[in-house]
């Protein structure tokens, strides 16, 4: 009875089957690393896990209940980091983070904002407009959101892209800390982040087979 | 634009094809027969003492107006089914109905204008009913444009389905407001088509024509749905062929 | 509630910092309205009779200008996904963004109506009624526009398509808005029109965010 699990997941994109039969089970403190070649469906799987889109088969469950039963409640438990950083050039670094904290339903106190910025080494840029940030700094600001408020499940799509070695180390530190607090993380990466006893799921092991089902389409 | 859908989501349309294989010829025959009878009756009906021969335009105009509205109802029901049960056949059916509805409303507008030229002395009058039909025509155009505006046809189908339901809520409001606006600006002195009482000599051909239009709509709707399904099937086969050749080379 | 205020606040901040949208709408409104005397002739009586209609139609078009970007930028930079994960239901996200849109474009349009009314020789007795009708009507335009913006998210030619979808749906607002303002001219009671406008606003407040949120969910899939 795992807290977060998936079974028999299959997905397709643009009419092409990506993978099928994917399953895993995570307990508090677990980490799952998704690997696979480009186009194997890592991003699609992460989006499915976040409740965006429906799998063509299979089930995703939180505490043994289908996440689709109450998607809003489930989404209150997760944090996602996608390819886009969701950084607004016109806002200041501190304003943006305070906005995200308020939107998550937490109190956006200055101390909280500072602590989250410090976690990614951006504390001195608090009043800087985001349009002055480099790509790496924008990425770190997006990571600061993870530290800014507490959600038990992190879904990270290529979190290390655009980060320097030091930032990757602090990302690994944030993930370790999150897991110590009982958090779970599912992430895709091409890079070894050095996560302690993380499980690996290779999507190449779940190739989609055109079943040649007896449907009207194939006839 | 071809209606292609993610094939994995498709319920098996074979049953629909089998069923309509049987039904479609009968429906088409019924449409042709009732249209022929209706037209003969329409031309045999006595000319109206006020409107003269032009009254015959009504035999096309009124059924077209009815079908314009009924098409929207069919489209909305199919859209609701597509949104609630995610039945892909419903998506295809909703999109197949839209151009038919647009055609019927356009026919209604054109015949209305033709009727109006001798009766009102002008090709267009902002009569409450005609105005409502004109807005309905715009709604159809918006629906068709939205359904075809996405690179992912499935997304277009969903957006258009939501739009058609928004339209259902809005149509009565539009109808009411246009009526109200019309009485505000034009005292009800205009000769309206079809008075409070209709003589049987007019009513009977009208009913037959209404029936004929129903059959025409149903037959065309089924035909369009079948065409869309076959198109999607062709796309699917092409996609598979492309995928297969890719594997061979890799 | 906090999150709602934070979202409205952010949108207002973005609008003021990046400037433009509200100001552009107002400029368009003033310019387009002042084209009419060139088109239909400058006779004061004629202008006075059609002024309310011109103002309503141009305000309606001006309110459409910035609509296609209502969700677009948030969608492109990944913010919309974060909004979907926030403590706010998507319906309230839509409502907050429509409110911000109204504050940024609707309110300036209402204020700009006063000079435009003077230009078009509107009867000054009619002006308060016109302003009231715009006050009730422009929020409905923002709400209906929100539905259109959500449905056309990611579409090709989003802006033009949006107008095509939204304009027919806005006709009732136009009818009762103009009628409410013009009733004074004709010496009629205008209470019914304003009640109907208020009723439409009351209906649009829950229904439009509901439909728009459904559209956003589809866009996020």
XYZ file of C-alpha atoms in Angstrom:
690
model
C 0.000 0.000 0.000
C 2.202 2.756 -1.289
C 1.375 6.435 -0.803
C 1.882 7.333 -4.458
C 1.700 4.702 -7.142
C 1.002 4.073 -10.778
C 0.107 0.859 -12.549
C -0.234 -0.140 -16.171
C 0.236 3.386 -17.482
C 0.209 3.889 -21.212
C 0.342 7.144 -23.078
C 0.348 8.380 -26.613
C 1.086 11.707 -28.162
C -0.084 12.834 -31.556
C -1.407 9.378 -32.316
C 1.925 7.713 -31.505
C 2.150 5.335 -28.572
C 4.940 6.308 -26.235
C 5.063 3.615 -23.603
C 2.821 1.128 -21.909
C 2.695 -0.928 -18.750
C 4.584 1.608 -16.655
C 4.143 1.172 -12.934
C 5.849 2.128 -9.690
C 5.097 2.617 -6.028
C 6.582 5.315 -3.831
C 6.672 5.628 -0.059
C 7.494 8.824 1.837
C 11.179 9.611 1.308
C 11.433 7.765 -1.998
C 12.926 9.154 -5.168
C 12.273 7.900 -8.671
C 14.499 8.869 -11.565
C 13.049 8.567 -15.065
C 15.566 7.869 -17.777
C 15.212 7.129 -21.443
C 16.172 8.531 -24.799
C 14.659 11.744 -26.129
C 11.073 11.266 -27.166
C 10.579 8.221 -24.971
C 7.855 10.063 -23.084
C 9.503 11.268 -19.862
C 7.847 14.667 -20.047
C 4.529 13.119 -21.033
C 4.697 10.766 -18.067
C 5.449 13.641 -15.694
C 2.521 15.619 -17.080
C 0.249 12.629 -16.572
C 1.493 12.306 -13.012
C 0.599 15.971 -12.476
C -2.932 15.254 -13.667
C -2.608 17.045 -17.000
C -4.156 14.768 -19.566
C -5.458 11.264 -19.229
C -3.421 8.125 -19.691
C -4.687 5.899 -22.491
C -4.550 3.064 -19.969
C -3.639 2.554 -16.351
C -4.172 4.345 -13.095
C -2.322 6.844 -10.938
C -3.181 6.620 -7.275
C -2.562 8.655 -4.154
C -3.141 6.669 -0.997
C -4.822 4.015 -3.186
C -7.385 6.450 -4.551
C -7.414 7.468 -8.213
C -6.058 11.010 -8.451
C -8.751 11.814 -10.998
C -11.407 11.344 -8.337
C -10.432 14.670 -6.770
C -7.912 16.358 -8.980
C -7.995 19.672 -7.128
C -7.143 18.065 -3.836
C -4.382 16.021 -5.428
C -2.904 19.071 -7.102
C -2.668 20.684 -3.702
C -0.112 18.009 -2.838
C 2.283 18.411 -5.709
C 4.835 20.820 -7.069
C 5.929 20.672 -10.647
C 8.910 22.062 -12.453
C 8.582 21.948 -16.215
C 10.722 23.155 -19.067
C 9.248 26.638 -18.759
C 10.362 28.595 -15.714
C 7.139 30.629 -15.317
C 9.249 33.723 -14.660
C 7.714 37.093 -15.539
C 10.289 39.584 -16.823
C 8.361 42.568 -15.453
C 8.242 41.369 -11.840
C 10.994 41.522 -9.264
C 12.495 38.291 -8.007
C 11.046 38.728 -4.521
C 7.629 39.764 -5.830
C 7.380 36.722 -8.057
C 8.253 34.332 -5.270
C 5.889 36.048 -2.844
C 3.164 35.691 -5.491
C 3.772 31.959 -5.816
C 3.715 31.492 -2.070
C 0.445 33.409 -1.735
C -1.041 31.443 -4.597
C -0.177 28.186 -2.872
C -2.305 29.398 -0.002
C 0.571 30.125 2.354
C 1.496 33.416 4.001
C 4.100 35.219 1.908
C 6.178 36.654 4.744
C 9.489 38.358 3.852
C 11.337 35.768 5.953
C 9.858 32.942 3.933
C 10.770 34.583 0.637
C 14.329 35.233 1.833
C 14.777 31.683 3.052
C 13.631 30.237 -0.271
C 15.916 32.585 -2.216
C 18.834 31.708 0.045
C 18.277 28.019 -0.694
C 19.179 28.644 -4.340
C 21.695 31.415 -3.753
C 19.581 34.260 -5.084
C 19.161 36.175 -1.806
C 21.008 39.213 -3.097
C 18.778 39.544 -6.165
C 15.520 39.959 -4.284
C 14.768 43.421 -5.660
C 16.133 42.714 -9.139
C 13.617 42.666 -11.986
C 13.468 39.185 -13.509
C 14.294 40.486 -16.971
C 17.875 41.013 -15.813
C 18.312 37.372 -14.795
C 20.397 34.944 -16.809
C 18.850 31.667 -17.980
C 20.543 29.826 -15.123
C 19.308 32.342 -12.568
C 15.756 32.034 -13.896
C 16.034 28.286 -13.478
C 17.236 28.737 -9.913
C 14.338 31.087 -9.223
C 12.001 28.364 -10.470
C 13.749 25.950 -8.093
C 13.283 28.416 -5.236
C 9.557 27.763 -5.563
C 10.184 24.192 -4.419
C 11.751 25.460 -1.221
C 9.162 28.183 -0.707
C 6.257 26.050 0.390
C 5.779 22.493 1.420
C 4.167 19.954 -0.874
C 4.788 16.238 -0.383
C 5.332 15.276 -4.021
C 7.762 16.935 -6.402
C 7.552 16.242 -10.138
C 10.643 17.665 -11.805
C 11.235 17.615 -15.555
C 14.960 17.942 -16.279
C 15.577 20.148 -13.239
C 19.322 20.339 -13.785
C 19.165 21.815 -17.301
C 20.982 25.135 -17.458
C 22.421 24.866 -13.957
C 26.123 25.083 -13.057
C 27.853 22.484 -10.887
C 27.330 24.390 -7.671
C 23.617 24.863 -8.374
C 23.217 21.189 -9.215
C 24.755 20.372 -5.858
C 22.329 22.663 -4.066
C 19.442 21.119 -6.049
C 20.585 17.684 -4.877
C 20.726 19.099 -1.358
C 17.160 20.428 -1.616
C 15.930 17.062 -2.845
C 17.723 15.235 -0.026
C 16.242 17.604 2.541
C 12.779 17.198 1.016
C 13.097 13.398 1.252
C 14.272 13.585 4.841
C 11.103 15.448 5.693
C 9.169 12.568 4.169
C 8.686 14.079 0.737
C 8.713 12.141 -2.505
C 10.241 13.119 -5.803
C 9.880 11.897 -9.361
C 12.303 13.470 -11.789
C 13.637 13.019 -15.269
C 17.260 13.686 -15.999
C 20.101 12.961 -18.352
C 22.587 13.750 -15.647
C 23.531 11.872 -12.516
C 22.373 14.039 -9.632
C 23.925 11.697 -7.088
C 20.675 10.997 -5.241
C 21.062 8.478 -2.451
C 19.289 5.153 -3.080
C 17.053 6.550 -5.784
C 15.201 4.105 -7.931
C 15.531 4.296 -11.674
C 12.791 3.710 -14.171
C 13.876 3.442 -17.777
C 11.054 4.098 -20.189
C 13.001 2.157 -22.811
C 11.991 -0.947 -20.834
C 8.301 -0.273 -21.522
C 8.122 0.086 -25.280
C 4.691 0.533 -26.728
C 3.671 -2.329 -28.919
C 1.221 -1.742 -31.692
C -1.082 -4.506 -30.629
C -2.627 -4.881 -34.029
C -5.887 -4.953 -32.130
C -8.811 -6.153 -34.128
C -10.267 -2.713 -34.396
C -11.878 -1.121 -37.373
C -8.898 1.170 -37.814
C -6.436 -1.547 -38.649
C -8.708 -3.494 -40.940
C -9.453 20.279 -42.786
C -9.438 16.588 -42.117
C -10.841 15.392 -38.851
C -8.195 13.180 -37.411
C -8.329 11.891 -33.918
C -6.193 9.927 -31.642
C -7.147 6.457 -32.686
C -6.591 4.896 -29.289
C -9.384 6.951 -27.846
C -11.811 5.783 -30.454
C -14.542 3.508 -29.487
C -14.968 0.942 -32.163
C -16.839 2.749 -34.931
C -17.421 -0.476 -36.819
C -20.847 -0.838 -35.266
C -21.799 2.656 -36.362
C -20.624 1.908 -39.881
C -22.533 -1.369 -40.012
C -25.707 0.219 -38.676
C -25.573 3.164 -41.025
C -24.799 0.914 -43.979
C -28.351 -0.322 -43.536
C -30.041 2.907 -42.489
C -28.510 5.391 -44.894
C -30.063 4.107 -48.160
C -33.538 4.108 -46.596
C -33.067 7.580 -45.183
C -31.838 8.889 -48.514
C -34.795 7.357 -50.294
C -37.180 8.862 -47.754
C -35.526 12.251 -48.193
C -35.835 12.182 -51.985
C -39.412 10.919 -51.907
C -40.680 13.382 -49.318
C -38.900 16.250 -51.032
C -40.502 15.327 -54.353
C -43.969 15.079 -52.828
C -43.445 18.261 -50.854
C -42.322 20.216 -53.893
C -45.262 19.057 -55.991
C -47.673 20.011 -53.218
C -45.900 23.326 -52.771
C -46.377 24.266 -56.377
C -49.983 23.110 -56.366
C -50.896 25.187 -53.339
C -53.047 28.204 -54.180
C -51.246 31.558 -54.257
C -51.772 33.710 -51.204
C -54.269 36.547 -51.702
C -51.817 38.996 -50.166
C -48.399 37.602 -50.974
C -49.217 36.027 -54.311
C -46.846 33.444 -55.696
C -44.039 34.512 -53.404
C -45.697 32.599 -50.593
C -44.101 29.473 -52.065
C -40.708 30.644 -50.828
C -42.065 29.878 -47.380
C -42.023 26.163 -48.141
C -38.225 26.353 -48.206
C -37.733 29.200 -45.799
C -39.637 27.923 -42.800
C -38.245 24.348 -42.821
C -34.738 25.770 -43.295
C -35.207 27.971 -40.237
C -36.437 24.999 -38.214
C -33.514 22.855 -39.321
C -31.072 25.647 -38.545
C -32.185 25.478 -34.944
C -32.520 21.716 -34.802
C -29.008 21.276 -36.155
C -27.708 23.396 -33.329
C -29.601 21.283 -30.824
C -28.135 18.085 -32.335
C -24.676 19.606 -32.328
C -25.010 20.670 -28.709
C -26.275 17.264 -27.570
C -23.420 15.555 -29.406
C -20.964 18.030 -27.874
C -22.298 17.397 -24.391
C -21.958 13.664 -24.967
C -18.400 14.179 -26.179
C -17.494 16.231 -23.114
C -19.208 14.044 -20.529
C -18.544 10.529 -21.811
C -15.611 11.396 -24.050
C -17.160 9.297 -26.740
C -15.127 10.192 -29.819
C -17.945 9.366 -32.203
C -19.870 12.201 -30.575
C -17.025 14.607 -31.368
C -17.078 13.583 -34.997
C -20.861 13.824 -35.152
C -20.936 17.307 -33.585
C -18.428 18.614 -36.080
C -20.224 16.938 -38.941
C -23.479 18.707 -38.022
C -22.067 22.242 -37.932
C -21.640 22.944 -41.659
C -25.114 21.499 -42.272
C -26.563 23.899 -39.723
C -24.662 26.772 -41.276
C -26.051 25.740 -44.670
C -29.642 25.627 -43.429
C -29.364 29.015 -41.714
C -27.819 30.496 -44.848
C -30.636 29.027 -46.936
C -33.112 30.538 -44.505
C -31.442 33.952 -44.747
C -31.265 33.922 -48.534
C -34.873 32.813 -48.968
C -35.940 35.349 -46.368
C -34.206 38.043 -48.342
C -35.773 36.868 -51.609
C -39.178 36.848 -49.981
C -38.577 40.258 -48.488
C -37.626 41.953 -51.745
C -41.188 42.039 -53.145
C -42.923 42.108 -49.744
C -40.921 44.783 -47.983
C -39.451 46.408 -51.046
C -35.958 45.783 -49.732
C -33.589 42.860 -49.612
C -33.012 42.971 -45.910
C -35.086 44.081 -42.967
C -33.882 43.782 -39.380
C -36.845 41.636 -38.561
C -36.526 39.896 -35.190
C -36.605 36.367 -36.574
C -34.247 37.025 -39.463
C -31.844 38.783 -37.107
C -31.884 35.840 -34.721
C -31.146 33.473 -37.597
C -28.324 35.733 -38.750
C -26.733 35.567 -35.295
C -27.209 31.799 -35.274
C -25.357 31.718 -38.594
C -22.493 33.670 -36.995
C -22.412 31.186 -34.115
C -22.074 28.310 -36.575
C -19.228 30.083 -38.358
C -17.463 30.679 -35.041
C -17.876 27.021 -34.099
C -16.473 25.794 -37.413
C -13.578 28.247 -37.278
C -12.707 27.231 -33.716
C -12.918 23.495 -34.421
C -10.385 23.877 -37.245
C -8.073 26.371 -35.578
C -5.796 23.949 -33.746
C -2.891 21.847 -34.899
C -4.191 19.138 -32.591
C -7.686 18.314 -33.896
C -8.696 16.765 -30.609
C -8.131 20.059 -28.828
C -10.190 21.824 -31.493
C -13.026 19.365 -30.969
C -13.061 19.952 -27.198
C -12.911 23.735 -27.459
C -15.676 23.751 -30.056
C -17.795 21.450 -27.882
C -17.557 23.878 -24.977
C -18.374 26.772 -27.312
C -21.504 25.061 -28.577
C -22.741 24.600 -24.999
C -22.012 28.258 -24.241
C -24.069 29.023 -27.335
C -26.982 26.960 -26.042
C -27.158 29.077 -22.903
C -26.732 32.243 -24.898
C -29.207 31.556 -27.710
C -32.380 32.140 -25.670
C -30.869 35.341 -24.295
C -29.968 36.486 -27.799
C -33.418 35.557 -29.062
C -35.139 37.432 -26.259
C -32.955 40.499 -26.559
C -33.344 40.679 -30.333
C -37.122 40.410 -30.038
C -37.140 43.103 -27.433
C -34.857 45.324 -29.489
C -37.012 44.790 -32.537
C -40.230 45.879 -30.870
C -38.385 48.874 -29.462
C -37.266 50.111 -32.857
C -40.006 48.904 -35.174
C -43.626 48.924 -34.232
C -45.084 45.562 -35.181
C -46.443 46.654 -38.530
C -44.349 44.351 -40.661
C -46.082 41.547 -42.429
C -44.717 38.428 -40.857
C -44.377 35.173 -42.617
C -47.055 32.806 -41.589
C -49.876 34.537 -39.778
C -51.505 33.319 -36.612
C -53.638 30.916 -38.606
C -52.409 28.947 -41.556
C -54.757 27.545 -44.124
C -54.531 23.754 -44.570
C -53.698 24.254 -48.246
C -50.483 25.916 -47.066
C -49.984 23.902 -43.887
C -49.929 20.446 -45.460
C -47.172 21.038 -48.005
C -45.285 22.887 -45.291
C -45.407 19.869 -42.991
C -44.260 17.545 -45.774
C -41.400 19.879 -46.615
C -40.429 20.067 -42.935
C -40.337 16.273 -42.870
C -38.278 16.201 -46.068
C -35.751 18.607 -44.568
C -35.497 16.376 -41.491
C -34.681 13.378 -43.668
C -32.214 15.371 -45.731
C -30.463 16.535 -42.600
C -30.295 13.075 -41.055
C -28.997 11.484 -44.246
C -26.361 14.167 -44.759
C -25.363 14.100 -41.104
C -24.771 10.372 -41.188
C -22.955 10.662 -44.495
C -20.669 13.394 -43.186
C -19.952 11.470 -40.001
C -19.059 8.387 -42.029
C -16.794 10.430 -44.281
C -15.001 11.952 -41.296
C -14.479 8.480 -39.799
C -13.104 7.091 -43.036
C -10.787 10.073 -43.347
C -9.507 9.493 -39.836
C -8.961 5.855 -40.693
C -6.910 6.754 -43.736
C -4.788 9.108 -41.641
C -4.307 6.379 -39.063
C -3.172 3.890 -41.664
C -0.760 6.436 -43.137
C 0.586 7.155 -39.685
C 1.142 3.469 -39.041
C 2.785 3.038 -42.396
C 5.136 5.918 -41.610
C 5.909 4.512 -38.167
C 6.568 1.044 -39.616
C 8.993 2.308 -42.242
C 10.765 4.326 -39.531
C 11.312 1.179 -37.485
C 12.712 -0.704 -40.454
C 15.352 1.906 -41.061
C 16.231 2.272 -37.365
C -9.041 34.701 -0.784
C -5.409 35.640 -0.276
C -4.456 33.814 -3.416
C -7.261 35.537 -5.351
C -6.085 38.976 -4.275
C -2.477 38.025 -5.032
C -3.406 37.034 -8.577
C -5.397 40.220 -9.256
C -2.572 42.229 -7.739
C 0.026 40.510 -9.921
C -1.988 41.054 -13.093
C -2.475 44.742 -12.288
C 1.214 45.079 -11.535
C 2.135 43.419 -14.829
C -0.305 45.648 -16.697
C 1.070 48.834 -15.159
C 4.727 47.861 -15.516
C 4.438 46.693 -19.078
C 2.047 49.509 -19.766
C 0.120 49.483 -22.919
C -2.925 47.268 -22.872
C -5.344 49.566 -21.063
C -3.923 52.688 -22.657
C -4.031 51.151 -26.125
C -7.660 50.163 -25.656
C -8.573 53.697 -24.599
C -6.672 55.265 -27.484
C -8.342 52.911 -29.928
C -11.704 53.742 -28.395
C -11.239 57.513 -28.712
C -9.802 57.290 -32.221
C -12.371 54.851 -33.575
C -15.257 56.832 -32.081
C -13.973 60.050 -33.634
C -13.910 58.388 -37.043
C -17.690 58.284 -37.095
C -18.280 62.006 -37.686
C -16.076 61.652 -40.768
C -18.066 58.673 -41.911
C -21.626 59.828 -41.258
C -21.225 63.598 -41.280
C -20.851 66.116 -38.463
C -24.474 67.291 -38.019
C -24.913 67.659 -34.238
C -28.453 66.216 -34.201
C -27.478 63.107 -36.099
C -24.424 62.547 -33.884
C -26.423 63.057 -30.714
C -28.933 60.456 -31.829
C -26.350 57.760 -32.577
C -23.702 58.729 -29.995
C -24.646 56.109 -27.402
C -24.636 53.380 -30.034
C -21.253 54.440 -31.401
C -19.745 54.608 -27.937
C -21.072 51.175 -27.014
C -19.925 49.489 -30.209
C -16.444 51.003 -30.110
C -16.080 50.239 -26.397
C -17.059 46.649 -27.137
C -14.406 46.413 -29.855
C -11.794 48.147 -27.721
C -12.376 45.698 -24.884
C -11.532 42.883 -27.303
C -8.109 44.234 -28.197
C -6.027 42.840 -25.358
C -8.204 39.802 -24.717
C -6.229 37.259 -26.713
C -3.323 37.737 -24.320
C -5.453 37.209 -21.218
C -4.170 33.650 -20.755
C -1.710 33.452 -23.627
C 1.424 34.734 -21.887
C 0.736 32.678 -18.774
C 0.229 29.634 -20.939
C 3.429 30.141 -22.910
C 5.748 30.650 -19.955
C 4.388 27.801 -17.856
C 2.570 30.000 -15.356
C -0.819 28.541 -16.237
C 0.249 25.080 -15.074
C 1.390 26.562 -11.800
C -1.952 28.366 -11.505
C -3.683 25.019 -12.016
C -1.725 23.654 -9.034
C -2.481 26.644 -6.831
C -4.863 26.827 -3.917
C -7.373 28.553 -6.218
C -9.823 26.525 -8.293
C -9.387 27.376 -11.975
C -12.815 29.052 -11.964
C -11.534 31.610 -9.487
C -8.301 31.985 -11.452
C -10.456 32.972 -14.423
C -12.555 35.322 -12.319
C -9.441 37.020 -10.932
C -7.973 37.480 -14.382
C -11.262 38.820 -15.779
C -11.495 41.243 -12.869
C -7.966 42.437 -13.580
C -8.821 42.773 -17.271
C -11.862 44.862 -16.425
C -9.893 47.104 -14.062
C -7.214 47.621 -16.699
C -9.439 48.152 -19.759
C -13.092 48.459 -18.689
C -12.661 51.203 -16.111
C -10.442 53.427 -18.307
C -12.965 52.975 -21.139
C -15.766 54.195 -18.897
C -13.717 57.238 -17.935
C -12.766 57.933 -21.545
C -16.458 57.878 -22.433
C -16.861 61.368 -20.957
C -14.622 63.191 -23.491
C -15.869 60.985 -26.324
C -19.464 61.824 -25.386
C -18.604 65.504 -25.694
C -17.010 64.923 -29.101
C -20.101 63.140 -30.337
C -22.451 65.775 -28.994
C -24.221 63.364 -26.682
C -27.095 64.853 -24.713
C -25.590 65.511 -21.289
C -28.748 64.233 -19.607
C -27.995 60.921 -21.190
C -24.384 60.754 -20.017
C -25.021 59.399 -16.483
C -27.265 56.678 -17.897
C -24.646 55.792 -20.505
C -21.944 55.582 -17.859
C -24.165 53.395 -15.696
C -24.910 51.075 -18.608
C -21.182 50.780 -19.336
C -20.460 50.165 -15.668
C -22.858 47.216 -15.706
C -22.026 46.050 -19.209
C -18.239 46.159 -19.497
C -17.669 43.524 -16.771
C -19.875 41.179 -18.814
C -17.693 41.882 -21.845
C -14.598 40.941 -19.838
C -16.261 37.743 -18.607
C -17.510 36.608 -22.025
C -14.139 37.581 -23.433
C -12.491 35.359 -20.830
C -14.411 32.374 -22.223
C -13.281 33.230 -25.734
C -9.686 33.697 -24.606
C -9.662 30.327 -22.872
C -11.200 28.517 -25.831
C -8.813 30.015 -28.386
C -5.715 29.384 -26.265
C -3.049 27.969 -28.559
C -5.150 28.371 -31.696
C -3.812 29.673 -34.941
C -4.919 33.276 -35.559
C -6.123 33.471 -31.950
C -6.957 37.186 -31.960
C -9.265 37.315 -34.974
C -10.845 34.003 -34.072
C -11.538 35.293 -30.571
C -13.474 38.261 -31.975
C -15.432 35.971 -34.254
C -16.523 33.821 -31.307
C -17.165 36.557 -28.799
C -18.931 39.266 -30.818
C -22.192 37.354 -31.469
C -22.365 36.373 -27.798
C -22.061 40.020 -26.777
C -25.015 41.265 -28.819
C -27.520 41.128 -25.922
C -25.192 43.251 -23.791
C -24.957 45.777 -26.608
C -28.728 45.865 -27.095
C -29.589 46.510 -23.476
C -26.613 48.765 -22.878
C -27.536 51.141 -25.666
C -31.245 50.902 -24.904
C -30.635 51.746 -21.260
C -28.689 54.840 -22.217
C -31.030 55.917 -25.007
C -34.208 55.538 -22.987
C -33.676 59.016 -21.538
C -33.630 60.519 -25.019
C -36.930 58.922 -25.896
C -38.353 59.906 -22.524
C -38.826 56.281 -21.508
C -38.162 54.518 -18.256
C -34.824 52.768 -18.345
C -35.061 50.747 -15.153
C -35.939 47.515 -16.978
C -32.854 47.688 -19.188
C -30.558 48.210 -16.242
C -32.176 45.384 -14.321
C -31.697 43.114 -17.334
C -28.066 44.164 -17.641
C -27.553 43.528 -13.947
C -29.246 40.164 -14.358
C -26.935 39.255 -17.217
C -23.948 40.255 -15.109
C -25.223 38.101 -12.259
C -25.584 35.163 -14.638
C -22.218 35.725 -16.311
C -20.333 35.906 -13.015
C -20.601 32.188 -12.270
C -21.250 30.799 -15.775
C -18.410 32.408 -17.712
C -15.627 31.383 -15.298
C -17.090 27.876 -15.320
C -16.946 27.630 -19.118
C -13.568 29.331 -19.337
C -12.088 27.008 -16.706
C -13.340 24.032 -18.721
C -11.556 25.534 -21.719
C -8.342 26.009 -19.756
C -8.450 22.406 -18.554
C -8.666 21.260 -22.147
C -5.745 23.500 -23.062
C -3.648 22.014 -20.274
C -4.250 18.405 -21.245
